[in-house]
Tab-separated table of C-alpha atoms in Angstrom:
chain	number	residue	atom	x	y	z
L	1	UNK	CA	99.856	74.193	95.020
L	2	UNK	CA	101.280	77.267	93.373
L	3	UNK	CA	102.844	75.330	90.362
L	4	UNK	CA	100.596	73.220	89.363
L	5	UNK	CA	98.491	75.916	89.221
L	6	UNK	CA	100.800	77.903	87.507
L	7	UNK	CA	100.769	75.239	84.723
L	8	UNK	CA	96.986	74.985	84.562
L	9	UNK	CA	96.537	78.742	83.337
L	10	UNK	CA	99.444	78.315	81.194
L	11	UNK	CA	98.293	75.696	79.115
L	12	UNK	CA	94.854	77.097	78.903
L	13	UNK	CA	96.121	80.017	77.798
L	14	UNK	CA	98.659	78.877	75.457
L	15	UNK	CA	96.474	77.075	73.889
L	16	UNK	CA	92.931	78.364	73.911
L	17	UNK	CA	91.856	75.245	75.794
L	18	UNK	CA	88.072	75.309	76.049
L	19	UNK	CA	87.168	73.767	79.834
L	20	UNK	CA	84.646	71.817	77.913
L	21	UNK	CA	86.942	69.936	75.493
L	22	UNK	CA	88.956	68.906	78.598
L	23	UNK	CA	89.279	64.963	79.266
L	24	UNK	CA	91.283	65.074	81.964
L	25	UNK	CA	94.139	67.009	83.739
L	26	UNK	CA	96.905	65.332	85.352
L	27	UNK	CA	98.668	66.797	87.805
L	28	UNK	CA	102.236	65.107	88.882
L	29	UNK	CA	103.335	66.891	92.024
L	30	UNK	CA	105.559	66.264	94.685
L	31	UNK	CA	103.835	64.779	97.693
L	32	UNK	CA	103.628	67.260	99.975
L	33	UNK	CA	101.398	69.043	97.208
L	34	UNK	CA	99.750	65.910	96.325
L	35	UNK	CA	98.343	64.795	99.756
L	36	UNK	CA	96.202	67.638	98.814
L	37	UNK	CA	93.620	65.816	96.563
L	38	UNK	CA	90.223	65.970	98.000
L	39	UNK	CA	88.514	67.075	95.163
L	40	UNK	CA	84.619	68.328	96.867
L	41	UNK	CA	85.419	70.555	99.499
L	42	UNK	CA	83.270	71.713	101.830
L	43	UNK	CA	84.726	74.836	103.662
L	44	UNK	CA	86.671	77.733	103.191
L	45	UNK	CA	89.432	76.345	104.736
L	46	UNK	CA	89.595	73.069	102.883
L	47	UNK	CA	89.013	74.755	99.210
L	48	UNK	CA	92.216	76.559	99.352
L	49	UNK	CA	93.556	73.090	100.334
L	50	UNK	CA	92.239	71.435	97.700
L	51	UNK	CA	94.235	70.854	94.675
L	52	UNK	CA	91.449	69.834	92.452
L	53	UNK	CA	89.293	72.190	93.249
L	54	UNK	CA	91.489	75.568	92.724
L	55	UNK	CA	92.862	73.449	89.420
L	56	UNK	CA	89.145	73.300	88.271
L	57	UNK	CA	88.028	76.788	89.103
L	58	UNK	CA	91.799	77.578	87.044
L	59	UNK	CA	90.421	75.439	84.361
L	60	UNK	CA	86.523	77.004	84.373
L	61	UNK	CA	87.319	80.432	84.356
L	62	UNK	CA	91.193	81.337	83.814
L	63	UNK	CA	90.835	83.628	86.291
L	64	UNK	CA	93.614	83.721	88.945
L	65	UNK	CA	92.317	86.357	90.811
L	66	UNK	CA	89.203	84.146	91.793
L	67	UNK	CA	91.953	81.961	94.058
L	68	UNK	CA	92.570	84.808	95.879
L	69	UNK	CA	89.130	84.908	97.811
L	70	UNK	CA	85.864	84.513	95.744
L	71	UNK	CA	86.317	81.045	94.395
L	72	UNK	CA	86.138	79.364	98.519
L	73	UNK	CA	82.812	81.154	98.788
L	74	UNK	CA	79.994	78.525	99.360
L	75	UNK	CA	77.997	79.421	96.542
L	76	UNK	CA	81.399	78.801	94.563
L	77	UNK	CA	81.862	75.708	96.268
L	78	UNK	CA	78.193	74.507	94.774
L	79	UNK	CA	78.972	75.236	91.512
L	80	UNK	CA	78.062	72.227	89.437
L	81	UNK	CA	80.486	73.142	86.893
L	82	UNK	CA	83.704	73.759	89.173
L	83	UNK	CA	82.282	70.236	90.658
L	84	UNK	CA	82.226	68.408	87.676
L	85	UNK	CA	85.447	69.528	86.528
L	86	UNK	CA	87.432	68.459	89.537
L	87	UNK	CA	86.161	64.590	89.142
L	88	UNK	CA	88.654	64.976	85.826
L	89	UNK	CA	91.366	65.635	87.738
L	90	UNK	CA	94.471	62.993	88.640
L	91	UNK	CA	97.034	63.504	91.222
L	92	UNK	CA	100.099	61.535	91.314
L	93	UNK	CA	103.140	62.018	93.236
L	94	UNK	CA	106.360	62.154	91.649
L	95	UNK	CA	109.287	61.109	94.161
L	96	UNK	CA	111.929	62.657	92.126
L	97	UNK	CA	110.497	66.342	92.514
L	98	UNK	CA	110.251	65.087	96.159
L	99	UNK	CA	113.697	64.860	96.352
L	100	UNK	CA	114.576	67.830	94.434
L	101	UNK	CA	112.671	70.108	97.206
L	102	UNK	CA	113.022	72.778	98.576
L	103	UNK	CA	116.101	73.845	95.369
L	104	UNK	CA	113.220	73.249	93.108
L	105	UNK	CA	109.574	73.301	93.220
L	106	UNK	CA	108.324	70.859	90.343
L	107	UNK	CA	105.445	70.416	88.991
L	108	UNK	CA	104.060	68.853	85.398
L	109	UNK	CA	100.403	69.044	84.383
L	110	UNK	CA	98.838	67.492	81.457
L	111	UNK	CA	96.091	68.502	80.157
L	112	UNK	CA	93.920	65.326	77.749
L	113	UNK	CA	91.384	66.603	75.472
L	114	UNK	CA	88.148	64.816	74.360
L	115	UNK	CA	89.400	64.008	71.024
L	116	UNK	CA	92.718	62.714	72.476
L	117	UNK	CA	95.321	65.669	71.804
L	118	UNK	CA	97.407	66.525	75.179
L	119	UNK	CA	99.417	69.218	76.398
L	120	UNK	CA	101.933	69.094	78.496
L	121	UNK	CA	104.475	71.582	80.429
L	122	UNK	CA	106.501	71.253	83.560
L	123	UNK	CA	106.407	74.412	85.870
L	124	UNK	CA	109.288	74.945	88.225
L	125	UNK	CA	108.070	77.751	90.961
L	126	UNK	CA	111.342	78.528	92.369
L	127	UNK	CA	112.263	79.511	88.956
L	128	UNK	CA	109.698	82.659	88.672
L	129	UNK	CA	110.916	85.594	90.272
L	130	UNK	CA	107.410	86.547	90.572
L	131	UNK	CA	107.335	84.219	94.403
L	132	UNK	CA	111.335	84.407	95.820
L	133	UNK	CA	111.927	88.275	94.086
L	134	UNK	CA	108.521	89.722	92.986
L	135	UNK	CA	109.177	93.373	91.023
L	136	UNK	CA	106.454	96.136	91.857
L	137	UNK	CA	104.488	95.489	89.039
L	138	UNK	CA	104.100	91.641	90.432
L	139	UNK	CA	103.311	93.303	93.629
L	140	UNK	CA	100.679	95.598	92.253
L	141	UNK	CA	98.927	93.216	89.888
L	142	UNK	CA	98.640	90.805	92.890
L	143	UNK	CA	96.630	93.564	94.788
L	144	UNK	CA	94.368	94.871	91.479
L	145	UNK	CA	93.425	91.034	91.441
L	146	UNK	CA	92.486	91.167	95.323
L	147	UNK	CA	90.996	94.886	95.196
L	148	UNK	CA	89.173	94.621	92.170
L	149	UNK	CA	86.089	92.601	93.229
L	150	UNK	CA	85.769	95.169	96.376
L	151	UNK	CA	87.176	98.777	95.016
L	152	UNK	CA	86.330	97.821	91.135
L	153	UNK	CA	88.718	97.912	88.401
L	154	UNK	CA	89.694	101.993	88.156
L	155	UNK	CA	90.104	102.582	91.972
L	156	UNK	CA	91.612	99.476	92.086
L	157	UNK	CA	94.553	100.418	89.405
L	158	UNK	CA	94.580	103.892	90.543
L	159	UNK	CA	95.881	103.304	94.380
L	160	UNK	CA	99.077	101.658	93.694
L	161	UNK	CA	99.816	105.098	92.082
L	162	UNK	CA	98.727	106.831	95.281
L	163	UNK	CA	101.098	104.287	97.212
L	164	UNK	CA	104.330	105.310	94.657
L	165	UNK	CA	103.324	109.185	94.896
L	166	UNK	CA	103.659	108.908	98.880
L	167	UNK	CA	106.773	106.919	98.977
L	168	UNK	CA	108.876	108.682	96.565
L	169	UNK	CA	108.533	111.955	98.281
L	170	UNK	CA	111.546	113.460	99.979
L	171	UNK	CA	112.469	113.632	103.483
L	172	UNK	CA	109.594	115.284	105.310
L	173	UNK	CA	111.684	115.819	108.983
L	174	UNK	CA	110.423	117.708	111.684
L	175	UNK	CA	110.242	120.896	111.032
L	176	UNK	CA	110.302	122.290	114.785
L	177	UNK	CA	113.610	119.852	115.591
L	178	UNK	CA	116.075	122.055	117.226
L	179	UNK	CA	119.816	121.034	116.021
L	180	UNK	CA	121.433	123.790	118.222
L	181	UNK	CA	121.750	124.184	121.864
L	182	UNK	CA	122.977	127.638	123.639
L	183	UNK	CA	125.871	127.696	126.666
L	184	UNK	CA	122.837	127.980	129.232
L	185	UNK	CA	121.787	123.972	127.765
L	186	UNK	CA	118.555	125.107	125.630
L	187	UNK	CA	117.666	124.956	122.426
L	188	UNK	CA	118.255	127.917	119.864
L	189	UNK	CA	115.073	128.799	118.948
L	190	UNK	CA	115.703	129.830	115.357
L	191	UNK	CA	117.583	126.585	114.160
L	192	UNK	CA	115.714	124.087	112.242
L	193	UNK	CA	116.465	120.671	110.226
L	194	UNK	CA	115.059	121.870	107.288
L	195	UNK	CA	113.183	124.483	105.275
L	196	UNK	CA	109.405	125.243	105.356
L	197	UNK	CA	110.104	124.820	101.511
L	198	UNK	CA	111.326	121.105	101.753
L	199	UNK	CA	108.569	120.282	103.704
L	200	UNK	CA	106.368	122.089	102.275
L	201	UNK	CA	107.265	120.426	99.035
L	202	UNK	CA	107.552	116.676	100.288
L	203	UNK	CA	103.739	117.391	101.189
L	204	UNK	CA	102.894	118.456	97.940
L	205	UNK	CA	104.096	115.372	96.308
L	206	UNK	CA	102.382	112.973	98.587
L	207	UNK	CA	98.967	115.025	98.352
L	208	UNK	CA	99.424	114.735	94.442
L	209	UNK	CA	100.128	111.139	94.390
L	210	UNK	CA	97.170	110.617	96.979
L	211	UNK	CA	94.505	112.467	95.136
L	212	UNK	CA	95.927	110.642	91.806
L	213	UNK	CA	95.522	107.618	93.136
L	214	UNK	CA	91.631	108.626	93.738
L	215	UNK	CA	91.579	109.076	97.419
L	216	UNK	CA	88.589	110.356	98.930
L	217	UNK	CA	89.907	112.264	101.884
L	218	UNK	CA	93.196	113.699	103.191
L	219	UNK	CA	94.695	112.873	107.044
L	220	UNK	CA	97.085	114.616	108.146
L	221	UNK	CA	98.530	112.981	111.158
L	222	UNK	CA	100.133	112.315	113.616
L	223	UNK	CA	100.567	115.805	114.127
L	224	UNK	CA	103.075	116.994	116.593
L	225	UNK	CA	104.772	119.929	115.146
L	226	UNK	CA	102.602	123.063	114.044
L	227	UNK	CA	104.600	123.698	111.682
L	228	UNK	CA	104.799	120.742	109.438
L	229	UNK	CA	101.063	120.851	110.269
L	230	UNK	CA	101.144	124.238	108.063
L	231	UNK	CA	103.504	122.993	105.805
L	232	UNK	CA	101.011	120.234	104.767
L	233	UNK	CA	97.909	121.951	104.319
L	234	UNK	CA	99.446	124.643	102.816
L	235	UNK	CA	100.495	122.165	100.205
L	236	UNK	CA	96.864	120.691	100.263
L	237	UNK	CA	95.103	124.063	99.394
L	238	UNK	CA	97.758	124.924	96.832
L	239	UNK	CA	97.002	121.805	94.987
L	240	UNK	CA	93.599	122.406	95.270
L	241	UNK	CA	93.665	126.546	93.879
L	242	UNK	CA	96.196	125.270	91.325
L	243	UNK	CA	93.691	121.980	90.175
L	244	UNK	CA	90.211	123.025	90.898
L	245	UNK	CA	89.548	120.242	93.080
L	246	UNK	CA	88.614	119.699	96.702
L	247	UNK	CA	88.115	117.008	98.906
L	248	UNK	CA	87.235	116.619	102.786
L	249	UNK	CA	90.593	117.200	104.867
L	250	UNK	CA	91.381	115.798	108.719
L	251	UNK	CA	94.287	116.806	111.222
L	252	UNK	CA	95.039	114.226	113.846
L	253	UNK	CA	97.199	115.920	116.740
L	254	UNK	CA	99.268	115.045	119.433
L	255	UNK	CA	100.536	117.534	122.295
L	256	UNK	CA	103.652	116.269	123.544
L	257	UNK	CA	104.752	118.854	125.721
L	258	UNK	CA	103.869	122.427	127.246
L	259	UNK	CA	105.855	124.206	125.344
């Protein structure tokens, strides 16, 4: 029911449609989306498979993010106005977008107001890149609109940051890897993959993005190399000396030998 959906905030936006003025909304769908048309659901599970209903709530409130979650709660589901609103809605099914499915996901919606103007658009959803190729701000605005009504609006924002400061980071290897071995079969003690430096560094970024991002406390783990244990909260406490902050730290640690 993406599309018509899709079409539904569209026009309301595009217009400055007040739900009020609204007459009716039509909704011409193929019929695999239009089978969906009981308009007074009564679960969780049959809100988000009702077509009305998530086109009224769309309608009510131009909020998206409310389809995400909050809209199939039951006092939602009560809501006189979101009720009300879905008796104006009219499904048909158009058997030429049938047809043209899966290449293209059609979809029009009209949208009658009380003194008789109408608007009309037709949405095609494989069209937006924002379903078949989303970019990472699609990805991120799709989890501020979940997170929000749980983390509010900053921390929200803020923890995609985190999320780009820990994955950009270089290579942080094990630092105790040997990558020599002697005649005798061992392992030269003294060879490593990398530098304390590098690792040192890679930490450094990710504890920067992390506390950026506004997190709360810092894990390091699964620990199972000392040393890139160091190398990490040595980074830690030099971004705390060097920013005057300080949160909580962990270490979560494996032994996976007896050497």
């Amino acid at each position: 029911i993406a599309a018509p959906l899709d079409a539904v905030f569209a026009l309301m936006t595009a217009h400055d449609i007040r739900a009020d003025d609204i007459e009716e909304i039509h909704a011409d769908c193929t019929r695999r989306t239009a089978i969906f048309n009981e308009p007074h659901p009564k679960t969780d599970h049959t809100a988000r498979a009702s077509l009305p209903y998530c086109l009224a709530v769309a309608a009510c409130t131009r909020d998206p993010a409310l389809l995400l979650g909050p809209a199939y709660q039951p006092e939602m589901l009560a809501n006189v106005q979101f009720q009300g609103m879905a008796k104006r809605v009219r499904i048909t099914q158009n058997d030429d977008y049938e047809r043209q499915y899966p290449a293209r996901s059609l979809s029009r919606v009209t949208i009658t107001l009380r003194g008789g103007v109408s608007h009309s658009i037709e949405v095609d959803r494989t069209a937006n890149p924002r379903y078949l190729n989303p970019s990472d701000a699609d990805i991120e605005g799709k989890f501020c609109m979940i997170a929000t009504p749980v983390l509010e609006q900053t921390t929200a924002v803020n923890l995609p940051k985190a999320d780009k400061g820990a994955g950009k980071s270089p290579d942080t290897k094990t630092q105790y890897r040997m990558v020599s071995i002697d005649r005798n079969g061992g392992y030269a003690v003294g060879a490593r993959a990398v530098t304390f430096a590098q690792v040192r560094d890679a930490y450094a970024t990710q504890v920067r993005g992390l506390l950026d991002g506004g997190a709360d406390v810092l894990l390091v783990e699964t620990v199972f190399d000392t040393l890139n244990c160091k190398a990490a909260l040595f980074a830690i406490d030099d971004y705390f000396v060097r920013n005057g902050v300080h949160v909580p730290i962990m270490v979560s640690g494996t032994i996976t030998d007896a050497s």
